[in-house]
Amino acid sequence: MESDFLRYDEKDFSGVALCDWNVLSYHRPISSATIIDNYSKELDIAIPEMIFGENFLLIKHATSGFTINLNAYDALKLVEKGPHSADKIQVNHSKTWKESNFAKNPSITNVVKPFDWTFSCEYFGTLSEHLTFKPTTKKIDYEKLKTLEPLLYFDQNTLFEDDLGDNGISSLSYKIKLPKSNTENQNLSVLNDSNYVRQLMDDTPDFVISEIIEY
């Protein structure tokens, strides 16, 4: 199977092609003001201070057309909006700040367009639209993915990051590892840590989402 392996190392992306599989990771500069404004209008929320809208991970199976990708825009679609969404997570001085501002501006009665200001989102990737899901008894071999072995490919990338008004940090990133054993079969075993970390300055626990995927 080694003859079916091809590696990409270009200016703004890297990746591998293995049998019918392609894994590509795009690294591009921070988004322009125009893109950020468009995102804000379309998503109807304030956008993280640093957003890499053209950074993404793409995994594609050529024969079936199956694709999954990780990108900032689709992740931010899942940020909660609406009444009380901005109040779920608060720092210690939040109450004092609100009381002070409402005292200065008594005409303010509610928050305009509230949203989860920590950008929390349970995002696990965007799948091909044409996929049909069926029940299966097949399980992911987690032990196989934990095995230490040489890697065909490794990469990590940031999709967005925000310092939450100097109250901590919120960051969405991914890390992908492609074990060398993939050259031995037609399946693609990937360790894909899609990490969302939210850390506030007032001893609030970190919030991390990770997933391991086998295709």
mmCIF file with all atom_site columns, C-alpha atoms in Angstrom:
data_model
loop_
_atom_site.group_PDB
_atom_site.id
_atom_site.type_symbol
_atom_site.label_atom_id
_atom_site.label_alt_id
_atom_site.label_comp_id
_atom_site.label_asym_id
_atom_site.label_entity_id
_atom_site.label_seq_id
_atom_site.pdbx_PDB_ins_code
_atom_site.Cartn_x
_atom_site.Cartn_y
_atom_site.Cartn_z
_atom_site.occupancy
_atom_site.B_iso_or_equiv
_atom_site.pdbx_formal_charge
_atom_site.auth_seq_id
_atom_site.auth_comp_id
_atom_site.auth_asym_id
_atom_site.auth_atom_id
_atom_site.pdbx_PDB_model_num
ATOM 1   C CA . MET A 1 1   ? 0.000   0.000  0.000  1.00 0.00 ? 1   MET A CA 1
ATOM 2   C CA . GLU A 1 2   ? 3.002   2.340  0.328  1.00 0.00 ? 2   GLU A CA 1
ATOM 3   C CA . SER A 1 3   ? 2.761   3.088  -3.413 1.00 0.00 ? 3   SER A CA 1
ATOM 4   C CA . ASP A 1 4   ? -0.740  4.499  -2.817 1.00 0.00 ? 4   ASP A CA 1
ATOM 5   C CA . PHE A 1 5   ? 0.569   7.050  -0.331 1.00 0.00 ? 5   PHE A CA 1
ATOM 6   C CA . LEU A 1 6   ? 1.165   10.671 -1.333 1.00 0.00 ? 6   LEU A CA 1
ATOM 7   C CA . ARG A 1 7   ? 2.071   13.597 0.907  1.00 0.00 ? 7   ARG A CA 1
ATOM 8   C CA . TYR A 1 8   ? 1.215   17.258 0.299  1.00 0.00 ? 8   TYR A CA 1
ATOM 9   C CA . ASP A 1 9   ? 3.345   20.086 1.668  1.00 0.00 ? 9   ASP A CA 1
ATOM 10  C CA . GLU A 1 10  ? 2.247   23.319 0.028  1.00 0.00 ? 10  GLU A CA 1
ATOM 11  C CA . LYS A 1 11  ? 2.409   26.971 1.078  1.00 0.00 ? 11  LYS A CA 1
ATOM 12  C CA . ASP A 1 12  ? -1.034  27.114 2.698  1.00 0.00 ? 12  ASP A CA 1
ATOM 13  C CA . PHE A 1 13  ? -1.977  23.471 3.189  1.00 0.00 ? 13  PHE A CA 1
ATOM 14  C CA . SER A 1 14  ? -0.577  20.064 3.988  1.00 0.00 ? 14  SER A CA 1
ATOM 15  C CA . GLY A 1 15  ? -2.000  16.571 3.979  1.00 0.00 ? 15  GLY A CA 1
ATOM 16  C CA . VAL A 1 16  ? -1.902  13.071 2.585  1.00 0.00 ? 16  VAL A CA 1
ATOM 17  C CA . ALA A 1 17  ? -3.599  10.928 -0.032 1.00 0.00 ? 17  ALA A CA 1
ATOM 18  C CA . LEU A 1 18  ? -3.937  7.268  0.894  1.00 0.00 ? 18  LEU A CA 1
ATOM 19  C CA . CYS A 1 19  ? -5.816  4.833  -1.361 1.00 0.00 ? 19  CYS A CA 1
ATOM 20  C CA . ASP A 1 20  ? -9.226  6.529  -1.808 1.00 0.00 ? 20  ASP A CA 1
ATOM 21  C CA . TRP A 1 21  ? -8.750  8.896  1.125  1.00 0.00 ? 21  TRP A CA 1
ATOM 22  C CA . ASN A 1 22  ? -7.570  12.489 1.164  1.00 0.00 ? 22  ASN A CA 1
ATOM 23  C CA . VAL A 1 23  ? -6.748  14.388 4.354  1.00 0.00 ? 23  VAL A CA 1
ATOM 24  C CA . LEU A 1 24  ? -6.028  18.106 3.918  1.00 0.00 ? 24  LEU A CA 1
ATOM 25  C CA . SER A 1 25  ? -5.347  20.774 6.534  1.00 0.00 ? 25  SER A CA 1
ATOM 26  C CA . TYR A 1 26  ? -5.416  24.422 5.445  1.00 0.00 ? 26  TYR A CA 1
ATOM 27  C CA . HIS A 1 27  ? -3.419  27.116 7.271  1.00 0.00 ? 27  HIS A CA 1
ATOM 28  C CA . ARG A 1 28  ? -4.183  30.660 6.212  1.00 0.00 ? 28  ARG A CA 1
ATOM 29  C CA . PRO A 1 29  ? -3.861  34.138 7.792  1.00 0.00 ? 29  PRO A CA 1
ATOM 30  C CA . ILE A 1 30  ? -6.354  35.617 10.224 1.00 0.00 ? 30  ILE A CA 1
ATOM 31  C CA . SER A 1 31  ? -9.569  36.653 8.473  1.00 0.00 ? 31  SER A CA 1
ATOM 32  C CA . SER A 1 32  ? -9.923  40.141 7.027  1.00 0.00 ? 32  SER A CA 1
ATOM 33  C CA . ALA A 1 33  ? -12.248 42.770 8.488  1.00 0.00 ? 33  ALA A CA 1
ATOM 34  C CA . THR A 1 34  ? -14.639 42.207 5.566  1.00 0.00 ? 34  THR A CA 1
ATOM 35  C CA . ILE A 1 35  ? -14.972 38.486 6.290  1.00 0.00 ? 35  ILE A CA 1
ATOM 36  C CA . ILE A 1 36  ? -15.404 39.142 10.014 1.00 0.00 ? 36  ILE A CA 1
ATOM 37  C CA . ASP A 1 37  ? -18.162 41.691 9.316  1.00 0.00 ? 37  ASP A CA 1
ATOM 38  C CA . ASN A 1 38  ? -19.924 39.227 7.005  1.00 0.00 ? 38  ASN A CA 1
ATOM 39  C CA . TYR A 1 39  ? -19.739 36.478 9.624  1.00 0.00 ? 39  TYR A CA 1
ATOM 40  C CA . SER A 1 40  ? -21.147 38.804 12.277 1.00 0.00 ? 40  SER A CA 1
ATOM 41  C CA . LYS A 1 41  ? -24.094 39.787 10.070 1.00 0.00 ? 41  LYS A CA 1
ATOM 42  C CA . GLU A 1 42  ? -24.860 36.236 8.951  1.00 0.00 ? 42  GLU A CA 1
ATOM 43  C CA . LEU A 1 43  ? -24.491 34.634 12.386 1.00 0.00 ? 43  LEU A CA 1
ATOM 44  C CA . ASP A 1 44  ? -26.008 37.586 14.263 1.00 0.00 ? 44  ASP A CA 1
ATOM 45  C CA . ILE A 1 45  ? -23.403 37.480 17.036 1.00 0.00 ? 45  ILE A CA 1
ATOM 46  C CA . ALA A 1 46  ? -20.172 39.268 17.866 1.00 0.00 ? 46  ALA A CA 1
ATOM 47  C CA . ILE A 1 47  ? -17.260 37.350 16.342 1.00 0.00 ? 47  ILE A CA 1
ATOM 48  C CA . PRO A 1 48  ? -14.187 36.118 18.286 1.00 0.00 ? 48  PRO A CA 1
ATOM 49  C CA . GLU A 1 49  ? -11.261 38.540 18.206 1.00 0.00 ? 49  GLU A CA 1
ATOM 50  C CA . MET A 1 50  ? -9.098  36.144 16.233 1.00 0.00 ? 50  MET A CA 1
ATOM 51  C CA . ILE A 1 51  ? -10.927 34.082 13.646 1.00 0.00 ? 51  ILE A CA 1
ATOM 52  C CA . PHE A 1 52  ? -9.237  32.015 10.986 1.00 0.00 ? 52  PHE A CA 1
ATOM 53  C CA . GLY A 1 53  ? -12.150 31.604 8.610  1.00 0.00 ? 53  GLY A CA 1
ATOM 54  C CA . GLU A 1 54  ? -10.082 29.983 5.874  1.00 0.00 ? 54  GLU A CA 1
ATOM 55  C CA . ASN A 1 55  ? -8.417  27.445 8.153  1.00 0.00 ? 55  ASN A CA 1
ATOM 56  C CA . PHE A 1 56  ? -10.066 24.037 7.969  1.00 0.00 ? 56  PHE A CA 1
ATOM 57  C CA . LEU A 1 57  ? -9.552  20.303 8.029  1.00 0.00 ? 57  LEU A CA 1
ATOM 58  C CA . LEU A 1 58  ? -11.027 18.236 5.197  1.00 0.00 ? 58  LEU A CA 1
ATOM 59  C CA . ILE A 1 59  ? -11.249 14.435 5.122  1.00 0.00 ? 59  ILE A CA 1
ATOM 60  C CA . LYS A 1 60  ? -12.669 13.007 1.896  1.00 0.00 ? 60  LYS A CA 1
ATOM 61  C CA . HIS A 1 61  ? -13.322 9.521  0.516  1.00 0.00 ? 61  HIS A CA 1
ATOM 62  C CA . ALA A 1 62  ? -13.141 9.713  -3.277 1.00 0.00 ? 62  ALA A CA 1
ATOM 63  C CA . THR A 1 63  ? -15.232 6.635  -4.112 1.00 0.00 ? 63  THR A CA 1
ATOM 64  C CA . SER A 1 64  ? -18.222 7.290  -1.845 1.00 0.00 ? 64  SER A CA 1
ATOM 65  C CA . GLY A 1 65  ? -18.067 11.089 -1.818 1.00 0.00 ? 65  GLY A CA 1
ATOM 66  C CA . PHE A 1 66  ? -18.052 11.092 1.991  1.00 0.00 ? 66  PHE A CA 1
ATOM 67  C CA . THR A 1 67  ? -16.538 14.253 3.467  1.00 0.00 ? 67  THR A CA 1
ATOM 68  C CA . ILE A 1 68  ? -16.153 15.754 6.894  1.00 0.00 ? 68  ILE A CA 1
ATOM 69  C CA . ASN A 1 69  ? -14.577 19.115 7.572  1.00 0.00 ? 69  ASN A CA 1
ATOM 70  C CA . LEU A 1 70  ? -13.888 21.283 10.586 1.00 0.00 ? 70  LEU A CA 1
ATOM 71  C CA . ASN A 1 71  ? -14.226 25.036 10.138 1.00 0.00 ? 71  ASN A CA 1
ATOM 72  C CA . ALA A 1 72  ? -14.862 28.137 12.237 1.00 0.00 ? 72  ALA A CA 1
ATOM 73  C CA . TYR A 1 73  ? -18.053 29.319 10.518 1.00 0.00 ? 73  TYR A CA 1
ATOM 74  C CA . ASP A 1 74  ? -20.031 26.115 11.064 1.00 0.00 ? 74  ASP A CA 1
ATOM 75  C CA . ALA A 1 75  ? -18.774 25.914 14.652 1.00 0.00 ? 75  ALA A CA 1
ATOM 76  C CA . LEU A 1 76  ? -19.964 29.448 15.422 1.00 0.00 ? 76  LEU A CA 1
ATOM 77  C CA . LYS A 1 77  ? -23.404 28.565 14.046 1.00 0.00 ? 77  LYS A CA 1
ATOM 78  C CA . LEU A 1 78  ? -23.827 26.427 17.171 1.00 0.00 ? 78  LEU A CA 1
ATOM 79  C CA . VAL A 1 79  ? -23.162 29.236 19.656 1.00 0.00 ? 79  VAL A CA 1
ATOM 80  C CA . GLU A 1 80  ? -26.340 29.660 21.692 1.00 0.00 ? 80  GLU A CA 1
ATOM 81  C CA . LYS A 1 81  ? -28.362 32.828 21.142 1.00 0.00 ? 81  LYS A CA 1
ATOM 82  C CA . GLY A 1 82  ? -31.482 34.233 22.742 1.00 0.00 ? 82  GLY A CA 1
ATOM 83  C CA . PRO A 1 83  ? -32.755 35.155 26.219 1.00 0.00 ? 83  PRO A CA 1
ATOM 84  C CA . HIS A 1 84  ? -30.475 34.148 29.112 1.00 0.00 ? 84  HIS A CA 1
ATOM 85  C CA . SER A 1 85  ? -27.793 32.702 26.786 1.00 0.00 ? 85  SER A CA 1
ATOM 86  C CA . ALA A 1 86  ? -25.380 35.458 27.841 1.00 0.00 ? 86  ALA A CA 1
ATOM 87  C CA . ASP A 1 87  ? -25.989 34.728 31.536 1.00 0.00 ? 87  ASP A CA 1
ATOM 88  C CA . LYS A 1 88  ? -25.058 31.027 31.627 1.00 0.00 ? 88  LYS A CA 1
ATOM 89  C CA . ILE A 1 89  ? -21.403 31.734 32.339 1.00 0.00 ? 89  ILE A CA 1
ATOM 90  C CA . GLN A 1 90  ? -20.484 34.799 34.388 1.00 0.00 ? 90  GLN A CA 1
ATOM 91  C CA . VAL A 1 91  ? -17.286 36.041 35.971 1.00 0.00 ? 91  VAL A CA 1
ATOM 92  C CA . ASN A 1 92  ? -17.196 37.244 39.572 1.00 0.00 ? 92  ASN A CA 1
ATOM 93  C CA . HIS A 1 93  ? -17.414 40.949 38.779 1.00 0.00 ? 93  HIS A CA 1
ATOM 94  C CA . SER A 1 94  ? -20.322 40.540 36.328 1.00 0.00 ? 94  SER A CA 1
ATOM 95  C CA . LYS A 1 95  ? -23.025 41.498 38.831 1.00 0.00 ? 95  LYS A CA 1
ATOM 96  C CA . THR A 1 96  ? -21.153 44.630 39.945 1.00 0.00 ? 96  THR A CA 1
ATOM 97  C CA . TRP A 1 97  ? -20.528 45.667 36.339 1.00 0.00 ? 97  TRP A CA 1
ATOM 98  C CA . LYS A 1 98  ? -24.202 45.259 35.405 1.00 0.00 ? 98  LYS A CA 1
ATOM 99  C CA . GLU A 1 99  ? -25.447 47.192 38.420 1.00 0.00 ? 99  GLU A CA 1
ATOM 100 C CA . SER A 1 100 ? -23.015 50.017 37.698 1.00 0.00 ? 100 SER A CA 1
ATOM 101 C CA . ASN A 1 101 ? -23.962 50.278 34.035 1.00 0.00 ? 101 ASN A CA 1
ATOM 102 C CA . PHE A 1 102 ? -27.698 50.043 34.631 1.00 0.00 ? 102 PHE A CA 1
ATOM 103 C CA . ALA A 1 103 ? -27.393 52.770 37.281 1.00 0.00 ? 103 ALA A CA 1
ATOM 104 C CA . LYS A 1 104 ? -25.709 55.047 34.749 1.00 0.00 ? 104 LYS A CA 1
ATOM 105 C CA . ASN A 1 105 ? -28.181 54.119 32.008 1.00 0.00 ? 105 ASN A CA 1
ATOM 106 C CA . PRO A 1 106 ? -31.560 53.326 33.641 1.00 0.00 ? 106 PRO A CA 1
ATOM 107 C CA . SER A 1 107 ? -33.242 53.251 30.230 1.00 0.00 ? 107 SER A CA 1
ATOM 108 C CA . ILE A 1 108 ? -31.447 49.972 29.491 1.00 0.00 ? 108 ILE A CA 1
ATOM 109 C CA . THR A 1 109 ? -33.818 47.148 30.343 1.00 0.00 ? 109 THR A CA 1
ATOM 110 C CA . ASN A 1 110 ? -32.374 44.193 28.470 1.00 0.00 ? 110 ASN A CA 1
ATOM 111 C CA . VAL A 1 111 ? -29.428 42.970 26.409 1.00 0.00 ? 111 VAL A CA 1
ATOM 112 C CA . VAL A 1 112 ? -29.743 43.497 22.661 1.00 0.00 ? 112 VAL A CA 1
ATOM 113 C CA . LYS A 1 113 ? -29.086 40.297 20.686 1.00 0.00 ? 113 LYS A CA 1
ATOM 114 C CA . PRO A 1 114 ? -27.779 38.222 23.618 1.00 0.00 ? 114 PRO A CA 1
ATOM 115 C CA . PHE A 1 115 ? -25.544 35.228 22.901 1.00 0.00 ? 115 PHE A CA 1
ATOM 116 C CA . ASP A 1 116 ? -23.142 32.947 24.777 1.00 0.00 ? 116 ASP A CA 1
ATOM 117 C CA . TRP A 1 117 ? -20.178 35.300 25.076 1.00 0.00 ? 117 TRP A CA 1
ATOM 118 C CA . THR A 1 118 ? -17.783 32.381 25.732 1.00 0.00 ? 118 THR A CA 1
ATOM 119 C CA . PHE A 1 119 ? -18.528 30.990 22.234 1.00 0.00 ? 119 PHE A CA 1
ATOM 120 C CA . SER A 1 120 ? -19.291 27.531 23.654 1.00 0.00 ? 120 SER A CA 1
ATOM 121 C CA . CYS A 1 121 ? -20.173 25.116 20.855 1.00 0.00 ? 121 CYS A CA 1
ATOM 122 C CA . GLU A 1 122 ? -20.424 21.342 20.748 1.00 0.00 ? 122 GLU A CA 1
ATOM 123 C CA . TYR A 1 123 ? -19.073 21.113 17.218 1.00 0.00 ? 123 TYR A CA 1
ATOM 124 C CA . PHE A 1 124 ? -17.786 17.797 15.903 1.00 0.00 ? 124 PHE A CA 1
ATOM 125 C CA . GLY A 1 125 ? -17.447 18.627 12.219 1.00 0.00 ? 125 GLY A CA 1
ATOM 126 C CA . THR A 1 126 ? -19.587 19.195 9.137  1.00 0.00 ? 126 THR A CA 1
ATOM 127 C CA . LEU A 1 127 ? -20.613 16.091 7.177  1.00 0.00 ? 127 LEU A CA 1
ATOM 128 C CA . SER A 1 128 ? -21.572 15.589 3.534  1.00 0.00 ? 128 SER A CA 1
ATOM 129 C CA . GLU A 1 129 ? -25.218 16.500 2.997  1.00 0.00 ? 129 GLU A CA 1
ATOM 130 C CA . HIS A 1 130 ? -26.066 13.379 0.982  1.00 0.00 ? 130 HIS A CA 1
ATOM 131 C CA . LEU A 1 131 ? -25.099 10.910 3.714  1.00 0.00 ? 131 LEU A CA 1
ATOM 132 C CA . THR A 1 132 ? -27.599 8.310  4.926  1.00 0.00 ? 132 THR A CA 1
ATOM 133 C CA . PHE A 1 133 ? -27.021 7.042  8.457  1.00 0.00 ? 133 PHE A CA 1
ATOM 134 C CA . LYS A 1 134 ? -27.784 3.448  9.455  1.00 0.00 ? 134 LYS A CA 1
ATOM 135 C CA . PRO A 1 135 ? -27.521 1.631  12.811 1.00 0.00 ? 135 PRO A CA 1
ATOM 136 C CA . THR A 1 136 ? -24.379 -0.475 13.207 1.00 0.00 ? 136 THR A CA 1
ATOM 137 C CA . THR A 1 137 ? -22.837 -2.782 15.777 1.00 0.00 ? 137 THR A CA 1
ATOM 138 C CA . LYS A 1 138 ? -19.317 -1.929 14.607 1.00 0.00 ? 138 LYS A CA 1
ATOM 139 C CA . LYS A 1 139 ? -17.356 -0.059 17.236 1.00 0.00 ? 139 LYS A CA 1
ATOM 140 C CA . ILE A 1 140 ? -14.377 2.264  17.052 1.00 0.00 ? 140 ILE A CA 1
ATOM 141 C CA . ASP A 1 141 ? -11.174 0.488  18.050 1.00 0.00 ? 141 ASP A CA 1
ATOM 142 C CA . TYR A 1 142 ? -10.032 3.004  20.662 1.00 0.00 ? 142 TYR A CA 1
ATOM 143 C CA . GLU A 1 143 ? -7.187  0.753  21.813 1.00 0.00 ? 143 GLU A CA 1
ATOM 144 C CA . LYS A 1 144 ? -5.783  0.721  18.295 1.00 0.00 ? 144 LYS A CA 1
ATOM 145 C CA . LEU A 1 145 ? -5.821  4.499  18.209 1.00 0.00 ? 145 LEU A CA 1
ATOM 146 C CA . LYS A 1 146 ? -3.976  4.623  21.531 1.00 0.00 ? 146 LYS A CA 1
ATOM 147 C CA . THR A 1 147 ? -1.160  2.411  20.218 1.00 0.00 ? 147 THR A CA 1
ATOM 148 C CA . LEU A 1 148 ? 2.161   4.213  19.901 1.00 0.00 ? 148 LEU A CA 1
ATOM 149 C CA . GLU A 1 149 ? 3.396   3.873  16.331 1.00 0.00 ? 149 GLU A CA 1
ATOM 150 C CA . PRO A 1 150 ? 5.032   6.010  13.658 1.00 0.00 ? 150 PRO A CA 1
ATOM 151 C CA . LEU A 1 151 ? 2.768   8.624  12.099 1.00 0.00 ? 151 LEU A CA 1
ATOM 152 C CA . LEU A 1 152 ? 2.162   9.147  8.408  1.00 0.00 ? 152 LEU A CA 1
ATOM 153 C CA . TYR A 1 153 ? 0.859   12.610 9.118  1.00 0.00 ? 153 TYR A CA 1
ATOM 154 C CA . PHE A 1 154 ? 0.359   15.032 11.990 1.00 0.00 ? 154 PHE A CA 1
ATOM 155 C CA . ASP A 1 155 ? -1.019  18.556 12.115 1.00 0.00 ? 155 ASP A CA 1
ATOM 156 C CA . GLN A 1 156 ? -2.712  21.015 14.458 1.00 0.00 ? 156 GLN A CA 1
ATOM 157 C CA . ASN A 1 157 ? -4.522  24.233 13.701 1.00 0.00 ? 157 ASN A CA 1
ATOM 158 C CA . THR A 1 158 ? -6.571  27.010 15.323 1.00 0.00 ? 158 THR A CA 1
ATOM 159 C CA . LEU A 1 159 ? -10.027 28.003 14.058 1.00 0.00 ? 159 LEU A CA 1
ATOM 160 C CA . PHE A 1 160 ? -10.773 30.841 16.459 1.00 0.00 ? 160 PHE A CA 1
ATOM 161 C CA . GLU A 1 161 ? -9.612  32.383 19.729 1.00 0.00 ? 161 GLU A CA 1
ATOM 162 C CA . ASP A 1 162 ? -10.854 35.148 22.024 1.00 0.00 ? 162 ASP A CA 1
ATOM 163 C CA . ASP A 1 163 ? -9.598  36.522 25.359 1.00 0.00 ? 163 ASP A CA 1
ATOM 164 C CA . LEU A 1 164 ? -13.175 37.138 26.578 1.00 0.00 ? 164 LEU A CA 1
ATOM 165 C CA . GLY A 1 165 ? -12.582 40.767 27.442 1.00 0.00 ? 165 GLY A CA 1
ATOM 166 C CA . ASP A 1 166 ? -9.467  39.906 29.483 1.00 0.00 ? 166 ASP A CA 1
ATOM 167 C CA . ASN A 1 167 ? -11.557 37.451 31.536 1.00 0.00 ? 167 ASN A CA 1
ATOM 168 C CA . GLY A 1 168 ? -9.900  34.284 30.248 1.00 0.00 ? 168 GLY A CA 1
ATOM 169 C CA . ILE A 1 169 ? -9.659  32.552 26.894 1.00 0.00 ? 169 ILE A CA 1
ATOM 170 C CA . SER A 1 170 ? -11.919 30.679 24.490 1.00 0.00 ? 170 SER A CA 1
ATOM 171 C CA . SER A 1 171 ? -10.280 28.705 21.709 1.00 0.00 ? 171 SER A CA 1
ATOM 172 C CA . LEU A 1 172 ? -11.351 26.151 19.105 1.00 0.00 ? 172 LEU A CA 1
ATOM 173 C CA . SER A 1 173 ? -8.628  24.085 17.469 1.00 0.00 ? 173 SER A CA 1
ATOM 174 C CA . TYR A 1 174 ? -7.996  20.644 16.026 1.00 0.00 ? 174 TYR A CA 1
ATOM 175 C CA . LYS A 1 175 ? -5.143  18.155 16.084 1.00 0.00 ? 175 LYS A CA 1
ATOM 176 C CA . ILE A 1 176 ? -4.966  15.233 13.662 1.00 0.00 ? 176 ILE A CA 1
ATOM 177 C CA . LYS A 1 177 ? -2.753  12.141 13.749 1.00 0.00 ? 177 LYS A CA 1
ATOM 178 C CA . LEU A 1 178 ? -2.669  9.532  10.991 1.00 0.00 ? 178 LEU A CA 1
ATOM 179 C CA . PRO A 1 179 ? -1.003  6.273  12.153 1.00 0.00 ? 179 PRO A CA 1
ATOM 180 C CA . LYS A 1 180 ? 1.288   4.394  9.777  1.00 0.00 ? 180 LYS A CA 1
ATOM 181 C CA . SER A 1 181 ? -0.855  1.240  10.102 1.00 0.00 ? 181 SER A CA 1
ATOM 182 C CA . ASN A 1 182 ? -3.291  2.864  7.659  1.00 0.00 ? 182 ASN A CA 1
ATOM 183 C CA . THR A 1 183 ? -1.059  1.608  4.854  1.00 0.00 ? 183 THR A CA 1
ATOM 184 C CA . GLU A 1 184 ? -2.115  -1.935 5.745  1.00 0.00 ? 184 GLU A CA 1
ATOM 185 C CA . ASN A 1 185 ? -5.842  -1.693 5.002  1.00 0.00 ? 185 ASN A CA 1
ATOM 186 C CA . GLN A 1 186 ? -8.520  0.274  3.170  1.00 0.00 ? 186 GLN A CA 1
ATOM 187 C CA . ASN A 1 187 ? -9.977  1.868  6.297  1.00 0.00 ? 187 ASN A CA 1
ATOM 188 C CA . LEU A 1 188 ? -8.819  5.205  7.609  1.00 0.00 ? 188 LEU A CA 1
ATOM 189 C CA . SER A 1 189 ? -8.080  5.347  11.334 1.00 0.00 ? 189 SER A CA 1
ATOM 190 C CA . VAL A 1 190 ? -7.637  8.898  12.542 1.00 0.00 ? 190 VAL A CA 1
ATOM 191 C CA . LEU A 1 191 ? -7.022  10.339 15.981 1.00 0.00 ? 191 LEU A CA 1
ATOM 192 C CA . ASN A 1 192 ? -8.750  13.685 15.678 1.00 0.00 ? 192 ASN A CA 1
ATOM 193 C CA . ASP A 1 193 ? -8.760  15.820 18.819 1.00 0.00 ? 193 ASP A CA 1
ATOM 194 C CA . SER A 1 194 ? -11.211 18.619 18.095 1.00 0.00 ? 194 SER A CA 1
ATOM 195 C CA . ASN A 1 195 ? -10.573 20.681 21.177 1.00 0.00 ? 195 ASN A CA 1
ATOM 196 C CA . TYR A 1 196 ? -12.722 23.482 22.449 1.00 0.00 ? 196 TYR A CA 1
ATOM 197 C CA . VAL A 1 197 ? -11.174 25.010 25.540 1.00 0.00 ? 197 VAL A CA 1
ATOM 198 C CA . ARG A 1 198 ? -12.865 27.680 27.602 1.00 0.00 ? 198 ARG A CA 1
ATOM 199 C CA . GLN A 1 199 ? -10.962 28.983 30.599 1.00 0.00 ? 199 GLN A CA 1
ATOM 200 C CA . LEU A 1 200 ? -12.163 31.854 32.764 1.00 0.00 ? 200 LEU A CA 1
ATOM 201 C CA . MET A 1 201 ? -10.120 33.801 35.271 1.00 0.00 ? 201 MET A CA 1
ATOM 202 C CA . ASP A 1 202 ? -12.323 33.096 38.300 1.00 0.00 ? 202 ASP A CA 1
ATOM 203 C CA . ASP A 1 203 ? -11.616 29.384 38.860 1.00 0.00 ? 203 ASP A CA 1
ATOM 204 C CA . THR A 1 204 ? -14.290 28.197 36.427 1.00 0.00 ? 204 THR A CA 1
ATOM 205 C CA . PRO A 1 205 ? -13.291 24.690 35.214 1.00 0.00 ? 205 PRO A CA 1
ATOM 206 C CA . ASP A 1 206 ? -11.928 24.325 31.701 1.00 0.00 ? 206 ASP A CA 1
ATOM 207 C CA . PHE A 1 207 ? -14.380 22.954 29.160 1.00 0.00 ? 207 PHE A CA 1
ATOM 208 C CA . VAL A 1 208 ? -12.912 20.569 26.610 1.00 0.00 ? 208 VAL A CA 1
ATOM 209 C CA . ILE A 1 209 ? -14.503 18.598 23.803 1.00 0.00 ? 209 ILE A CA 1
ATOM 210 C CA . SER A 1 210 ? -12.505 15.830 22.129 1.00 0.00 ? 210 SER A CA 1
ATOM 211 C CA . GLU A 1 211 ? -13.435 13.070 19.730 1.00 0.00 ? 211 GLU A CA 1
ATOM 212 C CA . ILE A 1 212 ? -11.768 10.097 18.142 1.00 0.00 ? 212 ILE A CA 1
ATOM 213 C CA . ILE A 1 213 ? -13.032 9.109  14.714 1.00 0.00 ? 213 ILE A CA 1
ATOM 214 C CA . GLU A 1 214 ? -12.537 6.018  12.560 1.00 0.00 ? 214 GLU A CA 1
ATOM 215 C CA . TYR A 1 215 ? -13.698 6.081  8.927  1.00 0.00 ? 215 TYR A CA 1
#
